[in-house]
Structure formats: C-alpha cells, structure tokens
XYZ file of C-alpha atoms in Angstrom:
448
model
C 25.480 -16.795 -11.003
C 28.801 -14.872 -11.828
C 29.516 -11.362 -9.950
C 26.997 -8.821 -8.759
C 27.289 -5.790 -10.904
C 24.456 -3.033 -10.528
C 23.674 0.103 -12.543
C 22.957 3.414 -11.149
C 19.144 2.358 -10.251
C 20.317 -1.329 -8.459
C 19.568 -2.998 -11.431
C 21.541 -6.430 -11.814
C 23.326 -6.526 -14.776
C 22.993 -10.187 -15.048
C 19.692 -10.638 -17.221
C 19.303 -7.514 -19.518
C 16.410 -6.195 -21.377
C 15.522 -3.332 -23.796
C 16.241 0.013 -22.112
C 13.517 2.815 -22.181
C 14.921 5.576 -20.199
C 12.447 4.550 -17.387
C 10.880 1.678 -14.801
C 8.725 -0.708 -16.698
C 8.221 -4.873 -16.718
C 8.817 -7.599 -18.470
C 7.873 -11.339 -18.120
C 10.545 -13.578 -19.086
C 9.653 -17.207 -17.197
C 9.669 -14.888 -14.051
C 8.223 -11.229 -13.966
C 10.726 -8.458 -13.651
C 10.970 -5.067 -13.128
C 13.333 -3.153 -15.232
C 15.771 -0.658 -14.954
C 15.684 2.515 -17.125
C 18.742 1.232 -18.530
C 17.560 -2.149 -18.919
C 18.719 -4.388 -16.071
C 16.710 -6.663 -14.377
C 15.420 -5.281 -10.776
C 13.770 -7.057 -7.729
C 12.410 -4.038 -5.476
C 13.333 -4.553 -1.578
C 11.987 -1.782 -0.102
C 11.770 0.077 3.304
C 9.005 2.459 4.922
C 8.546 5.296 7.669
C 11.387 7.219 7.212
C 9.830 9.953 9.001
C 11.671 13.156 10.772
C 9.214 13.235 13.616
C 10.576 10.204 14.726
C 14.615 11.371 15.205
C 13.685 14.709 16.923
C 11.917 13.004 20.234
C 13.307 14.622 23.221
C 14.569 11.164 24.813
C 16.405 10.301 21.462
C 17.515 13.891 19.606
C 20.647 14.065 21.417
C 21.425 10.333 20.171
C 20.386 11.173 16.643
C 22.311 14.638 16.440
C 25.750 12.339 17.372
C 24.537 10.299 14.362
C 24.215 12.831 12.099
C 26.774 14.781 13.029
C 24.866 17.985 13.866
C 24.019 20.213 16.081
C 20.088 21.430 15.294
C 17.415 19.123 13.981
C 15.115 21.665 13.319
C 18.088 24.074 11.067
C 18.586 23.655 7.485
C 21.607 21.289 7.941
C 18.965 18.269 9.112
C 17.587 17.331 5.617
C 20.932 16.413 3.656
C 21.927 15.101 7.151
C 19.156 12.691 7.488
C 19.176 12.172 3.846
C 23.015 10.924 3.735
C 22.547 8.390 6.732
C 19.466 7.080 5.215
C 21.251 6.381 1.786
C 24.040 4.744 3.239
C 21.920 2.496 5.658
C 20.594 1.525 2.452
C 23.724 0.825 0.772
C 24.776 -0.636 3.961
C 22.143 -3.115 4.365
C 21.185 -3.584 0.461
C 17.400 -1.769 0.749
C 17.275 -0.593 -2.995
C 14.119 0.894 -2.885
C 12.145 3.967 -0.776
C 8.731 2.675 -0.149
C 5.384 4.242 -0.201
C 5.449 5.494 3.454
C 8.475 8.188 3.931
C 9.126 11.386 3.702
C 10.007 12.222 0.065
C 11.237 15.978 0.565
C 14.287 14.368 2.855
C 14.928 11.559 0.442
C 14.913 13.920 -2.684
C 16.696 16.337 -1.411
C 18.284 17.789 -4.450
C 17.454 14.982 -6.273
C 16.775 11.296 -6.053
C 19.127 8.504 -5.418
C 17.171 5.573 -4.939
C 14.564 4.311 -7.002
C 11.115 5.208 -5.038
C 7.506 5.366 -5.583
C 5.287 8.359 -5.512
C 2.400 8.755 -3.427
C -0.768 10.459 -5.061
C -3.865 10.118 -2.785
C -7.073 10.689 -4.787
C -9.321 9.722 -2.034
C -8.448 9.983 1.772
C -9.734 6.439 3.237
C -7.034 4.526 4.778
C -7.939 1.517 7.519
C -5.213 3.040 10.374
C -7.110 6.058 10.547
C -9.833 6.898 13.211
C -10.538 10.247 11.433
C -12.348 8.479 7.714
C -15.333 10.571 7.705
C -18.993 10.274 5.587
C -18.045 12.381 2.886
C -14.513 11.295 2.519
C -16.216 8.538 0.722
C -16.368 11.002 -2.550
C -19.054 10.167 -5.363
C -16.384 8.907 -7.801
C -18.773 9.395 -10.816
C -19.188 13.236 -10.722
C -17.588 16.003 -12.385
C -16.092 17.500 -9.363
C -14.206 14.201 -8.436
C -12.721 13.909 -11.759
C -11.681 17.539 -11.447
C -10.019 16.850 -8.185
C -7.610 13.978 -9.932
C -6.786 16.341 -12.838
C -5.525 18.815 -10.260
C -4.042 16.779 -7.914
C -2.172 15.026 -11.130
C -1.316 17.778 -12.295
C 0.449 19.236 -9.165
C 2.168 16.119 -8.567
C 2.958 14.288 -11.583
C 3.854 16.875 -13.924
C 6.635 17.474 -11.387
C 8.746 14.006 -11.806
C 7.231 12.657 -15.380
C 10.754 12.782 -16.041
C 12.374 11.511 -12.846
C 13.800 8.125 -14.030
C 14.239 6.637 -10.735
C 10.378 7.140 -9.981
C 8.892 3.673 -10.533
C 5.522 4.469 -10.661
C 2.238 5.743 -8.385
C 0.374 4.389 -5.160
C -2.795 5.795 -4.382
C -4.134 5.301 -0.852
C -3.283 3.297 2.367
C -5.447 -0.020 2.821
C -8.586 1.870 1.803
C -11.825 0.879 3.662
C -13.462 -0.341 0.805
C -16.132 -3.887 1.562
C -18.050 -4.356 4.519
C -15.455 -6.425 6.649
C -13.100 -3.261 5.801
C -15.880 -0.706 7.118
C -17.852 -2.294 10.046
C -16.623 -1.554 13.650
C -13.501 -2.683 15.645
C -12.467 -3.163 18.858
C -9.129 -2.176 17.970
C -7.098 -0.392 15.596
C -3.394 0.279 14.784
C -4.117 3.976 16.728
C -5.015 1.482 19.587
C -8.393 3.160 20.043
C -11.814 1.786 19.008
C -12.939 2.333 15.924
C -16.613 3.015 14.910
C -17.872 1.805 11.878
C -17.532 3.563 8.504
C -20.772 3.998 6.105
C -18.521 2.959 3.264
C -18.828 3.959 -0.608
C -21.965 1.693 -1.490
C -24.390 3.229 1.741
C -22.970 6.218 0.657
C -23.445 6.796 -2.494
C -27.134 4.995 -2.659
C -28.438 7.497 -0.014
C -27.269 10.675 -2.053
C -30.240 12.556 -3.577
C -30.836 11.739 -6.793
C -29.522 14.305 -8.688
C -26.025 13.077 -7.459
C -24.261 10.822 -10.052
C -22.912 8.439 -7.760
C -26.861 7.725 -6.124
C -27.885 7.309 -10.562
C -24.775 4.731 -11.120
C -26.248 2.630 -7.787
C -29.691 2.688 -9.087
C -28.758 1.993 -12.414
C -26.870 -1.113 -11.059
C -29.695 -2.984 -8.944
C -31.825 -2.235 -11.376
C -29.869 -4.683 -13.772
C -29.226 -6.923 -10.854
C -32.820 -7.194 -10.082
C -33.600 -7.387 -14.355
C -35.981 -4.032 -13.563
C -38.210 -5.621 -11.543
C -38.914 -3.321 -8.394
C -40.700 -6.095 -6.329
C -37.983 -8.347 -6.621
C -36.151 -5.129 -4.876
C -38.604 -4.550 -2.626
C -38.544 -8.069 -1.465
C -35.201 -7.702 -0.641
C -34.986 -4.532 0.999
C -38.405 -4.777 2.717
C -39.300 -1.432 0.771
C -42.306 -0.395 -1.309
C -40.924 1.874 -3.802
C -43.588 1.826 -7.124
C -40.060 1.740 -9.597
C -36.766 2.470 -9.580
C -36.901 6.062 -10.111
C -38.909 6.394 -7.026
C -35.893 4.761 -5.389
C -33.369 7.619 -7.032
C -35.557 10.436 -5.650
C -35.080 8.538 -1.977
C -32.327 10.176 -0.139
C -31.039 8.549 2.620
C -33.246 5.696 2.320
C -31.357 2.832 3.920
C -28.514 4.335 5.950
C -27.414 0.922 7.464
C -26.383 -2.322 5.880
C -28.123 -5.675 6.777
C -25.313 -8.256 6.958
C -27.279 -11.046 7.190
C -28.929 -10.417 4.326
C -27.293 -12.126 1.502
C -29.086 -9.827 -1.218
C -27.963 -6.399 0.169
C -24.111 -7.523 0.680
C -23.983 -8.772 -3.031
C -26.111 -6.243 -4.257
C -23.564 -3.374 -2.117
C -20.272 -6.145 -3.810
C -21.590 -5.632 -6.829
C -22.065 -1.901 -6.973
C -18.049 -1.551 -5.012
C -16.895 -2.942 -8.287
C -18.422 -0.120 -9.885
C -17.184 2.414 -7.513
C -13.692 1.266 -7.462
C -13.652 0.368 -11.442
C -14.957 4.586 -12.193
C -12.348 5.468 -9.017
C -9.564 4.158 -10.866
C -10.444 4.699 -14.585
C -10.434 8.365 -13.395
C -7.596 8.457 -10.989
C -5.476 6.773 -14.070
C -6.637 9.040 -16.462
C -5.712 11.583 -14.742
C -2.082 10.173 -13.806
C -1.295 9.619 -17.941
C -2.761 12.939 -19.017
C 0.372 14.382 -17.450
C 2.916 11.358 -16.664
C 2.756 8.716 -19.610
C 6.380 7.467 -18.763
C 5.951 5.791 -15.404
C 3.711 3.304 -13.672
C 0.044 2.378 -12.464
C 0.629 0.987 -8.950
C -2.781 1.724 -7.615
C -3.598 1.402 -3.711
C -1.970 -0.716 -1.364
C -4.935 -3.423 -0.642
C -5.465 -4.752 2.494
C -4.629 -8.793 1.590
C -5.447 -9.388 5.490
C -9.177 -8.744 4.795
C -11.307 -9.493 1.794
C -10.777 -6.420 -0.112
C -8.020 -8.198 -2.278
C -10.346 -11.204 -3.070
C -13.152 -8.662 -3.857
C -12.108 -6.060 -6.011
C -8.619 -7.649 -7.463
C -10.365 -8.402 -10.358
C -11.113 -4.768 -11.019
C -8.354 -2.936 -10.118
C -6.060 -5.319 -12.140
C -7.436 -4.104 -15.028
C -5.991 -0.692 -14.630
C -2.748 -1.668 -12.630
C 0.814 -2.355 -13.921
C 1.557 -3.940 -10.506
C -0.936 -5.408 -7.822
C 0.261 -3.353 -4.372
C -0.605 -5.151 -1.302
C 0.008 -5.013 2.178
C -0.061 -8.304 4.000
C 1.267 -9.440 7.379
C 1.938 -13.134 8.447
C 4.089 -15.556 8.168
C 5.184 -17.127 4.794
C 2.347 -20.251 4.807
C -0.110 -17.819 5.339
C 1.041 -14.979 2.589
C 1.880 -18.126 0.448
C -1.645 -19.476 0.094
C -3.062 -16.233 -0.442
C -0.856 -15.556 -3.272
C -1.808 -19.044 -5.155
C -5.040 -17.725 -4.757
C -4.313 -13.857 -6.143
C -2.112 -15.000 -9.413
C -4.881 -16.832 -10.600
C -7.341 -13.798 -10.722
C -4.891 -11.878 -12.405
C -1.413 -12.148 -14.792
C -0.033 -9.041 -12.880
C 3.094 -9.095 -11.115
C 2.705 -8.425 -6.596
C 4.822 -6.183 -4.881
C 4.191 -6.679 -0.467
C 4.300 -2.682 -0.301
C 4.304 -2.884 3.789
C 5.067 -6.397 5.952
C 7.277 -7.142 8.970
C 7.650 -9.152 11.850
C 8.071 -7.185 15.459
C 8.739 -8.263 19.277
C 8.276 -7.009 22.344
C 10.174 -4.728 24.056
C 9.890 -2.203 27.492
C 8.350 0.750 25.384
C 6.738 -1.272 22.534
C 4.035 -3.723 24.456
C 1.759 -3.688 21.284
C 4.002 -3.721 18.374
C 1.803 -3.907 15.411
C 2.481 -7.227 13.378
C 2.988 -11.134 14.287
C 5.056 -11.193 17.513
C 8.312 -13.325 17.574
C 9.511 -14.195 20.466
C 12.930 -12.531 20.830
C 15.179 -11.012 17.773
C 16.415 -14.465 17.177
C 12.735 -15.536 15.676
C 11.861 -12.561 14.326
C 15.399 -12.719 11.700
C 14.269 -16.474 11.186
C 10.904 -15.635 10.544
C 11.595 -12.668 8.127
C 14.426 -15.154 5.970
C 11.896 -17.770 5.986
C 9.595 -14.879 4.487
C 11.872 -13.492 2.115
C 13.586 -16.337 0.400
C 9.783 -17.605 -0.600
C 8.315 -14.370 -1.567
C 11.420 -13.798 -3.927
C 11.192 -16.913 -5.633
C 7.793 -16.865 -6.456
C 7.775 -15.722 -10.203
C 4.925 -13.476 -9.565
C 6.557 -11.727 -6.673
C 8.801 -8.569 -7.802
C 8.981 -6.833 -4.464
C 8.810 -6.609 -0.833
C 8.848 -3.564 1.174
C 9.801 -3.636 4.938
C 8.066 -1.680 7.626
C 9.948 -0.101 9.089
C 13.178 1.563 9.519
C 13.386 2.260 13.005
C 11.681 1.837 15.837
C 8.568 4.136 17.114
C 8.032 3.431 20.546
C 5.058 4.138 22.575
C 7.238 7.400 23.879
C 6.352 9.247 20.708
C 2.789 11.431 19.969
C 0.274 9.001 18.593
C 2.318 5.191 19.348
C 1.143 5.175 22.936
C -1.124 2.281 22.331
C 0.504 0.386 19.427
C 3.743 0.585 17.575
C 6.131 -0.357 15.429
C 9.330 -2.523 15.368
C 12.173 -1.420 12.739
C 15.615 -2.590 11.694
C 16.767 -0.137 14.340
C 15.881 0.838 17.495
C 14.767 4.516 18.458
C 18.569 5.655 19.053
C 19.497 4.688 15.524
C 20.917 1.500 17.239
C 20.985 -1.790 14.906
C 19.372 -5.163 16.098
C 22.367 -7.128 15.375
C 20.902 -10.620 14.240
C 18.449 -8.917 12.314
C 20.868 -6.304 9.911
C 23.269 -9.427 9.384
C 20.248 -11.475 8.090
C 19.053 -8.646 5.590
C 22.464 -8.286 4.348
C 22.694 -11.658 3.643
C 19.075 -11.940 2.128
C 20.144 -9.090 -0.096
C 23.674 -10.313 -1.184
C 21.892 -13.412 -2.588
C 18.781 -11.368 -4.108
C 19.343 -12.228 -7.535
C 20.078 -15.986 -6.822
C 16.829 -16.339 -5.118
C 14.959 -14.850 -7.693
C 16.204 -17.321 -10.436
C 15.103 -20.240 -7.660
C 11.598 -19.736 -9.004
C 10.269 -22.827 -6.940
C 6.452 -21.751 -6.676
C-alpha cells in the first residue's frame, strides 16, 4: 500500500478526492469519509474523556504526576489534560473525539482532532433513570420547533466554520419503541428502571388542541381507512368518530402489548414522530451550519429501535450512528441486515469489550475473560468492521477506566484503554496500535 502519509485532519493521502474545505463522503467501491482537504478518512474514535474522572481523591495525586501539575481544579488543568489526551491519541492512533467527552478540554483554544458535536434536541437517552413524561416533547408544535432554532443557533452558529467538526449527533440511545420504553430490571446506573410512557402514549393522550394528539389521530384514522368501529374494535372503546377521540385526553394511558393492533398502530405513528423530530431538528441544524454533517442520534442497534425507525431517519442522515455491543458475528449479521434498508454509510459511535477487575464487578459490555481476550476480541472486531464497505467508523468506549469508586459507577462501570491511574493495559494499547498502523490496509480488504 506504499507509506502512510496523513494531512492535518488524519486523512490518508493514499486515495484522494475533491477537497471542499470541510468533512463530507464519497462512495468509491467502499464509502469514505473525506478530509477537508480531500484525503480519504476512516474515523476510529474514543469516548468519556471526562474531568470528573482524573480528580477522584484515590487517583488525583496519580493524575497530577501525569500532568505535570499541581491543582486540578486551577486554570493550568484544561491545556494539561488537553495535551495528554492529544498525545495518547497520537500515541495510540485514535484520530477522532467521539460523541461522549468533554469538548471545552479538547477545544481548548482550538481543535486538533477531528470530532463531532453534540446537539441534544430532545433529552431521552436509555442510561438515564431520570427520562420523565414530558421529556417526550410534542415534536409537531410550534414551541418544539422554536426550541431547535435556538438551540441551533447557540451551538452551530459557533463552529459552522470549524473544519475539523465532522458533523452533529443528537441524543444518546433515545427510548424510542416499546422494547426501548417498558421496564427493566437493570440499567447501566445499576438501579431498576420503571417504564417510560414513550412518544406514541404520549402524544395520543394530549388534549386535543395539542398538535402532536391531531398528527396521532390523523394517523389511525388512515390506518383504520376512517372507520371508528374498526378502532373501537381494537381498542375496546366506543368513541362515535375520530374527533370524539381528539377531544379524549388521556384516554389510554397504558399500552396493550399483546395486542397486535395497538403496537403497530403506536409503530406506525413513531415513524411519524421521529420523521417530524428530525425534519425539524435538521432544519434547524442547516439554517445556521450548511457546511457540516447530519449524524442524527446514536440508535440503540441492541434493541429494535434500529430495525424500526432506520428507514426514517436515513432519510435525513448523512451517516447512520449506532451504538452496538457484541462480538463481531453478532454486530456482523445485524449490519447485513441494516445496509439493505438503507445506502448510508455506519459509524459504531460507542462499543467495547471490558473484564473484571477488584473495583469494576459489573463492567458494562461483553465480559472477556482476562486482558488477553478482551485485545483478541476487540482485533477480531475491528479488522471486520473496517473492511466492511459500509463501515466508516468505530468509536471506542472508553478512555479510561471508571471504577465503582467514583459518584454514580457504584453499581456498573466501565473498562477503558487505561486504568483509573492513567496506567495502560499493556496487551490491549499494543493491539490498537497495531490495528491502527494497518487502518488503511484493512479498509481496502473490503471482504463483506
């Protein structure tokens, strides 16, 4: 393949294309992303740079040797933290900042690596136990879409220009179908987690002046071909039309999921939710930033939310953002599935493998047995996901390790590249630098 030679951004100056001044594709027997100067990129990413985690009171003293300084709470911690997270980067050939970090410490003065932005329109992610009812915002009304104008136009106005931005991620996993919603025995915050009324009971129990509780109506009415007994039968209701039903508030606050006709009819109307969510969101997005791209959220590819509404959001994507954990046969077969529903490339915006150590019992991820595994799993992982010509990206979680000793990881954590001291897990870091060394090779071995 000839020498490695990058530009400023990482981009390999092996395979060129036409240079716009910022990140976009191009589809040339493989998909690619592109440097703003025109060279072909494959995005390895990592997450949870985060400063909480290096100013613990078992591991500040470790971190301050690290950084060579004397207060991580004084002025001299950003550009500290900053310069040992770029050359870790360099170091271990990480070329991009992922979704989940800390941008202000990154960016200080400026950015260095390419990174995406995170713009959350609507506050839903799966990890957290705090989702409330009305978090699930009618994405029809007025007021919504005058929440993504100014939430666009505090944040993207202000790096429109940035080339090394590659584009925009909305939310987290959001709960968006049933399986995402209904209750859990566990969660990554190790607690129970009730179950979440979702946008579809939402929305159809507003009153009926709500435009969210008009767009449902107007949806099973065209399911059911405006026949209200066809409804009724269904619901077991006895409205006299359908605009009886859009003067019912709160009508049916539960969801019966044995009911075939009420989880297509509440599919059906999700499509419509998410499709209005992310015309809006994106309109929002180019009516100040027209340079840089559509990522969208991160779906969930370990539940059904991918297979449901990957149709939709495609449609308004650049790139289809996932987050999937497993080993490769499992991410594999889910893929052949995905690139048939769309011609989009995939970026794995959050995956890993972790293990088990004396303050991480419940590391959140598949399990390998000892550090050994968990390199050979993560090669294994890599070399396939890279040579898949739909696959532009993967984005490793995490950086370094948050142990159950830290505020809010008592009951599940993390595994990173590092452990909490800022210690490297030796087998591990030599595997990554010799996954990223050959990152251009593998791409080219489009075997899939």
């Amino acid at each position: 393949m000839g020498q490695n030679i990058f530009d400023r951004f990482g981009g390999w100056t092996g395979k060129t294309f036409t240079p716009t001044g910022f990140f976009r594709l191009e589809k040339d027997e493989r998909w690619w992303l592109v440097t703003p100067e025109g060279n072909s990129f494959i995005s390895f990413g990592v997450n949870h740079l985060s400063p909480n985690f290096f100013r613990q009171s078992f591991n500040s003293e470790s971190w301050k040797s690290k950084l060579e300084i004397n207060d991580l709470y004084g002025l001299e911690f950003k550009p500290a933290l900053q310069k040992w997270f770029l050359r870790t980067c360099e170091n271990l050939g990480f070329n991009t900042v992922g979704v989940h970090n800390d941008l202000s410490v990154i960016n200080h003065e400026g950015a260095r690596l390419p990174y995406i932005q995170n713009i959350e329109f609507v506050v839903i992610p799966h990890y957290s136990n705090e989702v409330k009812e009305s978090d699930f915002i009618d994405v029809f009304s007025s007021g919504f879409a005058s929440h993504c104008d100014s939430l666009a136009s505090e944040i993207s106005a202000q790096v429109k220009n940035d080339p090394f931005l590659i584009g925009y991620a909305m939310t987290d996993c959001p709960l968006l179908t049933e399986e995402d919603c209904r209750e859990r025995p566990d969660t990554i915050g190790g607690a129970p987690r009730e179950s979440r009324i979702g946008w579809p009971r939402r929305l159809r129990n507003l009153p009926e002046n709500c435009a969210g509780k008009i767009a449902y109506v107007n949806t099973v009415r065209e399911i059911y071909r405006d026949r209200i007994g066809d409804f009724n039968t269904t619901y077991t209701t006895s409205f006299d039309s359908f605009d009886s039903l859009k003067a019912a508030e709160n009508w049916r606050p539960n969801t019966d999921l044995s009911n075939s006709n009420e989880m297509r009819d509440n599919t059906e109307f999700l499509k419509q939710v998410v499709g209005k969510y992310y015309e809006t969101a994106l309109g929002a997005i180019r009516k100040y930033d027209s340079n840089h791209m559509f990522i969208g959220d991160k779906l969930n590819a370990n539940t059904d939310s991918l297979d449901t509404v990957l149709p939709v959001t495609s449609q308004y994507t650049d790139i289809i953002f996932i987050q999937m954990y497993g080993r490769y046969d499992i991410q594999g077969r889910g893929l052949d599935r995905w690139r048939d529903m769309s011609d989009k490339p995939f970026i794995n915006g959050d995956s890993a493998f972790t293990m088990i150590t004396e303050n991480m019992p419940r590391p959140y991820g598949p399990v390998a047995t000892d550090v050994i595994e968990r390199s050979e799993w993560i090669e294994e992982l890599f070399m396939n996901l890279i040579a898949r010509p739909e696959v532009i990206g993967w984005h490793y979680c995490g950086l370094i390790d948050t142990p159950n000793l830290i505020a809010g990881k008592e009951l599940r954590q993390h595994s990173g590249v590092y452990d909490t001291y800022g210690n490297p897990y030796t087998e591990l870091t030599s595997s990554i630098k010799n996954l990223t060394r050959n990152l251009y090779r593998t791409s080219l071995d489009t075997r899939v």
